[in-house]
Tab-separated table of C-alpha atoms and ligand atoms in Angstrom:
chain	number	residue	atom	x	y	z
A	1	MET	CA	0.000	0.000	0.000
A	2	ASN	CA	1.274	3.518	-0.853
A	3	TYR	CA	0.882	6.030	1.973
A	4	PRO	CA	0.869	9.720	1.088
A	5	LYS	CA	4.225	11.281	2.064
A	6	ARG	CA	2.703	13.782	4.536
A	7	ASN	CA	0.887	10.995	6.400
A	8	LEU	CA	4.106	9.010	6.658
A	9	SER	CA	5.938	11.859	8.345
A	10	ALA	CA	2.980	12.258	10.725
A	11	VAL	CA	3.317	8.530	11.583
A	12	TYR	CA	7.096	8.882	12.141
A	13	TYR	CA	6.495	11.961	14.280
A	14	SER	CA	3.903	10.120	16.414
A	15	VAL	CA	6.205	7.120	16.855
A	16	ILE	CA	9.106	9.352	17.945
A	17	CYS	CA	6.831	11.242	20.386
A	18	LEU	CA	5.523	7.975	21.824
A	19	ALA	CA	9.075	6.633	22.224
A	20	MET	CA	10.125	9.858	23.990
A	21	ILE	CA	7.106	9.731	26.332
A	22	CYS	CA	7.960	6.090	27.130
A	23	LEU	CA	11.583	7.040	27.774
A	24	PHE	CA	10.625	9.943	30.051
A	25	SER	CA	8.100	7.911	32.035
A	26	ALA	CA	10.544	4.990	32.337
A	27	ALA	CA	13.171	7.435	33.650
A	28	ALA	CA	10.623	8.930	36.059
A	29	ARG	CA	9.827	5.459	37.342
A	30	ALA	CA	13.470	4.493	37.858
A	31	GLN	CA	13.435	6.634	40.988
A	32	MET	CA	12.419	6.379	44.571
A	33	LYS	CA	10.273	9.049	46.203
A	34	MET	CA	9.304	9.583	49.804
A	35	HIS	CA	6.088	11.584	50.092
A	36	VAL	CA	5.358	12.988	53.550
A	37	ILE	CA	1.693	13.905	53.183
A	38	ASN	CA	0.396	16.770	55.325
A	39	VAL	CA	-2.314	15.245	57.506
A	40	GLY	CA	-1.998	17.752	60.368
A	41	GLN	CA	-1.035	16.526	63.831
A	42	ALA	CA	-0.712	12.975	62.524
A	43	GLU	CA	1.320	10.939	60.041
A	44	ALA	CA	1.068	9.353	56.591
A	45	VAL	CA	4.131	8.598	54.442
A	46	LEU	CA	3.965	7.181	50.937
A	47	LEU	CA	7.035	5.434	49.553
A	48	GLU	CA	7.158	5.253	45.784
A	49	PHE	CA	9.488	2.726	44.176
A	50	PRO	CA	10.070	1.778	40.532
A	51	ARG	CA	7.431	-0.965	40.682
A	52	HIS	CA	5.808	-0.687	44.117
A	53	ALA	CA	4.165	1.743	46.527
A	54	VAL	CA	4.156	1.354	50.311
A	55	LEU	CA	2.112	3.455	52.725
A	56	ILE	CA	3.387	3.874	56.281
A	57	ASP	CA	0.456	4.969	58.462
A	58	ALA	CA	-2.761	6.610	57.331
A	59	GLY	CA	-3.379	9.123	60.072
A	60	GLY	CA	-5.264	12.384	60.067
A	61	GLU	CA	-5.606	15.088	62.691
A	62	ASP	CA	-8.075	13.843	65.293
A	63	THR	CA	-9.952	16.758	66.823
A	64	PHE	CA	-13.528	17.471	67.877
A	65	GLU	CA	-13.811	19.550	64.722
A	66	THR	CA	-15.330	17.386	62.005
A	67	ALA	CA	-14.429	19.894	59.292
A	68	VAL	CA	-10.743	19.651	60.214
A	69	GLN	CA	-10.843	15.846	60.233
A	70	ASN	CA	-12.592	15.801	56.865
A	71	ARG	CA	-10.129	18.282	55.403
A	72	PHE	CA	-7.112	16.105	56.189
A	73	ARG	CA	-8.863	12.875	55.101
A	74	ARG	CA	-9.824	14.506	51.818
A	75	HIS	CA	-6.271	15.745	51.324
A	76	LEU	CA	-4.785	12.288	51.948
A	77	LEU	CA	-7.168	10.601	49.502
A	78	GLU	CA	-6.790	13.316	46.857
A	79	TYR	CA	-3.029	13.022	47.170
A	80	LEU	CA	-3.161	9.244	46.736
A	81	ASP	CA	-5.617	9.555	43.821
A	82	ALA	CA	-3.272	11.983	42.051
A	83	PHE	CA	-0.357	9.671	42.756
A	84	PHE	CA	-2.106	6.653	41.246
A	85	ALA	CA	-3.250	8.726	38.251
A	86	ARG	CA	0.418	9.540	37.571
A	87	ARG	CA	1.596	6.009	38.342
A	88	ASN	CA	-1.145	4.202	36.432
A	89	ASP	CA	1.227	1.235	36.019
A	90	LEU	CA	0.547	0.436	39.695
A	91	ASN	CA	-3.173	-0.186	39.080
A	92	GLN	CA	-4.300	1.540	42.298
A	93	THR	CA	-2.356	-1.055	44.267
A	94	LEU	CA	-0.356	-0.510	47.428
A	95	TYR	CA	2.187	-3.275	47.826
A	96	SER	CA	1.908	-2.788	51.584
A	97	VAL	CA	0.234	-0.732	54.244
A	98	VAL	CA	2.384	-0.580	57.378
A	99	VAL	CA	0.910	0.621	60.685
A	100	SER	CA	3.744	1.859	62.890
A	101	HIS	CA	1.590	1.530	66.037
A	102	PRO	CA	-2.116	1.708	66.874
A	103	HIS	CA	-2.540	5.358	67.838
A	104	LYS	CA	-5.346	7.315	66.191
A	105	ASP	CA	-2.984	9.851	64.604
A	106	HIS	CA	-1.508	6.945	62.598
A	107	THR	CA	-4.665	4.912	61.925
A	108	LYS	CA	-7.568	7.323	61.524
A	109	ASN	CA	-7.843	7.013	57.740
A	110	LEU	CA	-6.828	3.374	57.329
A	111	ARG	CA	-10.348	2.248	56.532
A	112	ALA	CA	-10.757	4.886	53.834
A	113	VAL	CA	-7.493	3.707	52.242
A	114	PHE	CA	-8.463	0.026	52.295
A	115	GLU	CA	-11.906	0.846	50.853
A	116	ARG	CA	-10.416	2.820	47.970
A	117	TYR	CA	-7.275	0.974	46.870
A	118	THR	CA	-6.041	-2.577	46.499
A	119	VAL	CA	-3.616	-3.622	49.226
A	120	LYS	CA	-1.418	-6.716	48.986
A	121	HIS	CA	0.212	-6.832	52.446
A	122	PHE	CA	-0.998	-5.445	55.766
A	123	ILE	CA	1.832	-5.139	58.312
A	124	GLU	CA	1.288	-4.319	61.995
A	125	GLY	CA	2.782	-5.101	65.396
A	126	GLY	CA	-0.356	-5.493	67.512
A	127	GLY	CA	-0.736	-3.188	70.505
A	128	SER	CA	-2.463	-2.631	73.794
A	129	ILE	CA	-6.199	-3.314	73.948
A	130	ASN	CA	-7.174	0.250	74.722
A	131	ALA	CA	-4.816	1.977	72.291
A	132	SER	CA	-6.645	4.886	70.631
A	133	GLY	CA	-6.336	3.437	67.118
A	134	MET	CA	-6.947	-0.204	67.956
A	135	ASP	CA	-10.540	-0.058	66.667
A	136	ASP	CA	-9.167	0.941	63.245
A	137	VAL	CA	-6.602	-1.872	63.310
A	138	ARG	CA	-9.289	-4.419	64.255
A	139	ALA	CA	-11.490	-3.199	61.411
A	140	ILE	CA	-8.599	-3.698	58.967
A	141	ARG	CA	-7.912	-7.177	60.345
A	142	ASN	CA	-11.512	-8.069	59.416
A	143	ILE	CA	-11.105	-6.585	55.945
A	144	VAL	CA	-7.839	-8.428	55.271
A	145	ALA	CA	-9.390	-11.716	56.416
A	146	GLU	CA	-12.396	-11.200	54.103
A	147	LYS	CA	-10.331	-10.146	51.112
A	148	ASN	CA	-7.476	-12.621	51.585
A	149	ILE	CA	-4.883	-9.878	51.910
A	150	ALA	CA	-1.564	-11.080	53.354
A	151	HIS	CA	-1.526	-10.140	57.045
A	152	HIS	CA	1.807	-9.874	58.901
A	153	ARG	CA	1.685	-9.255	62.634
A	154	ILE	CA	5.344	-8.810	63.421
A	155	TYR	CA	7.301	-8.787	66.673
A	156	ALA	CA	10.695	-7.405	67.682
A	157	ARG	CA	11.887	-10.785	68.930
A	158	ASP	CA	11.718	-12.125	65.352
A	159	VAL	CA	13.424	-9.407	63.352
A	160	LYS	CA	16.880	-10.997	63.398
A	161	ARG	CA	15.667	-14.350	62.081
A	162	PRO	CA	16.895	-14.954	58.514
A	163	SER	CA	13.377	-15.961	57.442
A	164	PHE	CA	11.785	-12.778	58.853
A	165	MET	CA	9.681	-11.022	56.131
A	166	ARG	CA	12.028	-12.615	53.587
A	167	ASP	CA	9.583	-13.021	50.693
A	168	TRP	CA	8.163	-9.545	51.255
A	169	SER	CA	11.564	-7.836	51.124
A	170	ALA	CA	12.841	-10.100	48.323
A	171	GLU	CA	10.090	-8.872	45.982
A	172	LEU	CA	10.988	-5.216	46.679
A	173	LEU	CA	14.638	-5.938	46.011
A	174	ARG	CA	14.019	-7.938	42.844
A	175	ASP	CA	11.467	-5.652	41.171
A	176	SER	CA	12.207	-2.226	42.684
A	177	GLN	CA	15.934	-2.523	43.555
A	178	THR	CA	14.975	-1.486	47.084
A	179	GLU	CA	16.283	-2.889	50.338
A	180	ALA	CA	13.704	-2.839	53.135
A	181	LYS	CA	14.355	-4.117	56.618
A	182	PHE	CA	12.411	-3.904	59.869
A	183	LEU	CA	14.771	-3.121	62.761
A	184	SER	CA	12.088	-3.409	65.421
A	185	ALA	CA	8.443	-4.391	65.663
A	186	GLY	CA	5.699	-5.126	68.202
A	187	ARG	CA	6.969	-5.347	71.798
A	188	ARG	CA	3.776	-5.697	73.837
A	189	CYS	CA	4.394	-2.376	75.633
A	190	ASN	CA	1.853	-0.486	77.684
A	191	ASP	CA	3.217	2.590	75.959
A	192	ASP	CA	2.493	1.772	72.323
A	193	ASN	CA	4.895	4.471	71.101
A	194	ASN	CA	7.774	2.277	72.242
A	195	ALA	CA	6.324	-0.682	70.365
A	196	SER	CA	6.530	1.201	67.053
A	197	LEU	CA	7.627	-0.669	63.966
A	198	VAL	CA	11.013	0.658	62.819
A	199	LEU	CA	11.722	0.361	59.111
A	200	ARG	CA	14.873	1.115	57.155
A	201	VAL	CA	14.668	1.526	53.387
A	202	ALA	CA	17.549	1.996	50.947
A	203	TYR	CA	17.523	2.748	47.215
A	204	GLN	CA	20.628	3.304	45.073
A	205	GLY	CA	22.756	3.769	48.189
A	206	LYS	CA	20.486	6.356	49.848
A	207	SER	CA	18.786	5.328	53.079
A	208	PHE	CA	15.699	6.329	55.044
A	209	LEU	CA	14.689	5.500	58.612
A	210	PHE	CA	11.139	5.446	59.938
A	211	VAL	CA	10.790	5.144	63.710
A	212	GLY	CA	7.067	5.793	64.272
A	213	ASP	CA	6.583	7.429	67.664
A	214	ALA	CA	9.598	5.722	69.284
A	215	GLU	CA	10.813	7.517	72.377
A	216	ILE	CA	14.075	7.949	74.247
A	217	ASP	CA	14.647	5.991	77.422
A	218	ASP	CA	13.142	7.892	80.313
A	219	LYS	CA	11.675	7.177	83.709
A	220	GLU	CA	8.143	7.443	82.380
A	221	GLY	CA	8.763	4.807	79.715
A	222	ARG	CA	10.450	2.441	82.151
A	223	LYS	CA	7.496	2.788	84.525
A	224	LEU	CA	5.297	1.607	81.674
A	225	GLY	CA	7.446	-1.490	81.314
A	226	CYS	CA	9.099	-1.100	77.928
A	227	GLY	CA	11.766	1.585	78.137
A	228	GLY	CA	12.770	3.794	75.236
A	229	LEU	CA	12.825	2.188	71.823
A	230	LEU	CA	15.327	4.690	70.386
A	231	SER	CA	17.870	3.718	73.045
A	232	ARG	CA	17.233	0.018	72.454
A	233	LEU	CA	17.884	0.454	68.752
A	234	LEU	CA	21.391	1.595	69.623
A	235	VAL	CA	22.434	-0.690	72.408
A	236	GLU	CA	20.180	-3.610	73.214
A	237	GLU	CA	19.278	-6.883	71.597
A	238	VAL	CA	17.403	-5.280	68.748
A	239	SER	CA	20.432	-3.144	67.909
A	240	PHE	CA	21.701	-2.654	64.364
A	241	PRO	CA	24.016	0.333	64.997
A	242	GLU	CA	25.317	0.472	61.439
A	243	LEU	CA	21.794	0.407	60.048
A	244	VAL	CA	20.580	3.486	61.875
A	245	ASP	CA	23.207	5.604	60.087
A	246	VAL	CA	20.950	6.979	57.328
A	247	ASP	CA	20.545	9.888	54.918
A	248	VAL	CA	16.954	10.833	55.744
A	249	LEU	CA	15.493	10.494	59.236
A	250	LYS	CA	11.729	10.593	59.609
A	251	VAL	CA	11.994	12.092	63.073
A	252	GLY	CA	10.242	10.230	65.881
A	253	HIS	CA	7.029	11.254	67.593
A	254	HIS	CA	6.179	14.383	65.557
A	255	GLY	CA	9.160	16.340	66.920
A	256	SER	CA	8.321	15.699	70.558
A	257	LYS	CA	11.067	16.270	73.114
A	258	ASN	CA	11.059	12.540	73.872
A	259	GLY	CA	11.329	11.497	70.215
A	260	THR	CA	14.913	12.647	69.638
A	261	SER	CA	18.155	12.251	71.568
A	262	LYS	CA	21.758	13.359	71.147
A	263	ALA	CA	23.076	9.780	71.336
A	264	PHE	CA	20.605	8.632	68.676
A	265	LEU	CA	21.358	11.526	66.310
A	266	GLU	CA	25.107	10.997	66.703
A	267	LYS	CA	24.601	7.520	65.238
A	268	VAL	CA	22.030	8.494	62.617
A	269	THR	CA	23.990	11.521	61.260
A	270	PRO	CA	21.111	12.502	58.930
A	271	GLN	CA	21.641	14.582	55.804
A	272	PHE	CA	17.979	15.578	56.079
A	273	ALA	CA	15.496	15.385	58.963
A	274	VAL	CA	11.754	15.468	58.402
A	275	LEU	CA	8.880	15.791	60.848
A	276	SER	CA	5.159	15.280	60.487
A	277	ALA	CA	3.220	17.567	62.826
A	278	GLY	CA	0.332	20.006	62.923
A	279	VAL	CA	0.550	23.777	63.005
A	280	PRO	CA	0.906	24.677	66.685
A	281	ALA	CA	-0.530	28.180	66.452
A	282	THR	CA	-4.157	27.039	66.146
A	283	ARG	CA	-5.088	29.501	68.822
A	284	SER	CA	-8.357	30.544	67.234
A	285	SER	CA	-9.866	27.145	68.024
A	286	GLY	CA	-9.123	27.507	71.728
A	287	ARG	CA	-5.791	26.643	73.235
A	288	GLY	CA	-5.603	23.164	74.628
A	289	ARG	CA	-9.151	22.230	73.735
A	290	PHE	CA	-8.304	19.975	70.867
A	291	PHE	CA	-6.075	17.092	69.950
A	292	HIS	CA	-3.553	19.142	67.988
A	293	ALA	CA	0.032	20.336	67.924
A	294	TRP	CA	-0.645	23.106	70.441
A	295	ASN	CA	-1.875	20.537	72.924
A	296	PHE	CA	1.189	18.340	72.498
A	297	GLY	CA	3.770	21.094	72.146
A	298	HIS	CA	5.021	19.863	68.743
A	299	PRO	CA	7.461	20.437	67.235
A	300	ASN	CA	9.419	20.922	70.419
A	301	GLU	CA	12.168	23.548	70.500
A	302	ILE	CA	14.627	21.246	72.301
A	303	ALA	CA	14.151	18.517	69.671
A	304	VAL	CA	14.539	21.026	66.823
A	305	LYS	CA	17.737	22.431	68.427
A	306	LEU	CA	19.199	18.916	68.679
A	307	LEU	CA	18.299	18.285	65.043
A	308	GLU	CA	20.011	21.536	64.053
A	309	GLU	CA	23.194	20.354	65.756
A	310	HIS	CA	23.224	16.979	64.014
A	311	THR	CA	21.639	17.437	60.602
A	312	ILE	CA	24.336	17.771	57.975
A	313	LYS	CA	22.759	19.621	55.039
A	314	THR	CA	21.393	23.140	55.060
A	315	ARG	CA	18.309	24.816	53.620
A	316	SER	CA	17.725	28.451	52.759
A	317	THR	CA	16.779	30.253	55.961
A	318	LEU	CA	13.156	29.762	56.963
A	319	ASN	CA	11.304	31.423	59.838
A	320	VAL	CA	9.456	28.714	61.731
A	321	THR	CA	7.315	28.176	64.795
A	322	THR	CA	8.319	25.731	67.514
A	323	MET	CA	7.114	25.199	71.065
A	324	THR	CA	8.500	24.758	74.516
A	325	LYS	CA	6.620	23.254	77.370
A	326	PRO	CA	4.428	24.363	78.965
A	327	ARG	CA	2.935	25.539	75.697
A	328	ILE	CA	4.930	28.600	74.806
A	329	LEU	CA	5.139	29.393	71.142
A	330	ILE	CA	8.452	30.472	69.679
A	331	GLU	CA	7.495	32.240	66.495
A	332	ASN	CA	9.557	33.395	63.552
A	333	ARG	CA	12.643	31.571	64.688
A	334	PRO	CA	15.060	31.120	61.777
A	335	ILE	CA	16.488	27.719	60.858
A	336	ASP	CA	18.981	26.995	58.119
A	337	LYS	CA	19.668	23.301	58.648
A	338	ALA	CA	17.873	20.794	56.402
A	339	ILE	CA	15.024	20.155	58.830
A	340	TYR	CA	11.622	19.963	57.212
A	341	CYS	CA	8.164	19.711	58.772
A	342	THR	CA	4.700	19.308	57.295
A	343	CYS	CA	3.799	22.031	59.801
A	344	TRP	CA	6.100	24.523	58.010
A	345	ASP	CA	6.411	23.093	54.505
A	346	GLY	CA	3.125	21.299	53.742
A	347	ASP	CA	3.529	18.126	51.671
A	348	LEU	CA	7.137	17.070	51.161
A	349	VAL	CA	8.648	14.927	48.426
A	350	PHE	CA	12.207	13.594	48.562
A	351	THR	CA	13.543	11.997	45.364
A	352	VAL	CA	16.437	9.596	44.866
A	353	SER	CA	17.371	9.470	41.188
A	354	ALA	CA	18.344	6.319	39.329
A	355	ALA	CA	21.954	7.477	39.710
A	356	GLY	CA	21.544	7.707	43.490
A	357	ASN	CA	21.330	11.489	43.832
A	358	LEU	CA	19.256	12.785	46.719
A	359	GLU	CA	18.207	16.422	46.503
A	360	ALA	CA	16.441	18.775	48.912
A	361	PRO	CA	12.726	17.980	48.951
A	362	GLU	CA	10.001	19.705	46.995
A	363	THR	CA	7.514	21.386	49.339
A	364	SER	CA	3.921	22.465	48.731
A	365	ASN	CA	3.948	25.640	50.889
B	401	LIG	ZN1	1.846	9.862	66.660
B	402	LIG	ZN1	1.806	7.357	69.181
């Protein structure tokens, strides 16, 4: 068949465009991204790999204000919808949903996530009966049983076993060139923060550490029977000292004073530190009335100061708000170390390129 010449060049042009689009999208997918989604005084982190997506926690600010709760839920779901629209190769499928621990600020929107997307693995560490998010975890246990989703209830005593989560991590390594390793898991603590799942992820030589709401060792924690998980990571039987030396630290416990210590940061030596917390200056809604950053005093000035001393990279100077206890706001305080917070920066996206370059994150504020 003889094609007219003009049509032929249109065909060539289309083929070249298609090839370029394929090349660009393949390059975009040969990356790892860490999305810290702004869900207020709560936490939700999406990890994007070349062929997988993993969600760590699906929290949302938990106040008496329904409009605020709805706003953060809507934002989380819109963010995930936009993500899956861009990554249509993933077919709306999360390889795993990991619950760091059963507190409401980490579980509030779990059900909405499971109702909307396909999930292959549900990973949790159990928790105390009355934990604030345990009703959400129980609801998900029912869903995973009904839908035959793989359910992993993991404990700290098992993490050093060679067979521990082997198939799960092998698939990430094989298909997404990503190393993923749990350094700690459920510990049957009365203080569920210290039973947080601790996950280390590495892609092209760049590493990330997620410690949930793990706390330092203090009298309060010891009274509750489990001691500080951060200290245990360094020195006790769950220790992997070389593995806590990472490039990006997802800072523990929303920047609470008890979520960061000098000894821990000296081992971690982060290039970047990132916090998920609410905006503490929500004074219009009545100080102390609600379950928000003002109430908790996050991010705490002492924790931020420690992070400034130990975070290696810098950022252009930003005026931020921190808090000291009892509930004193420190406003317009400049920082120039690479410390990021959803409370200052909105949504945050860190990217590791296929060549292993890790740049400062993109921020939505
Ligand atoms: Zn929390
Ligand atoms: Zn917690």
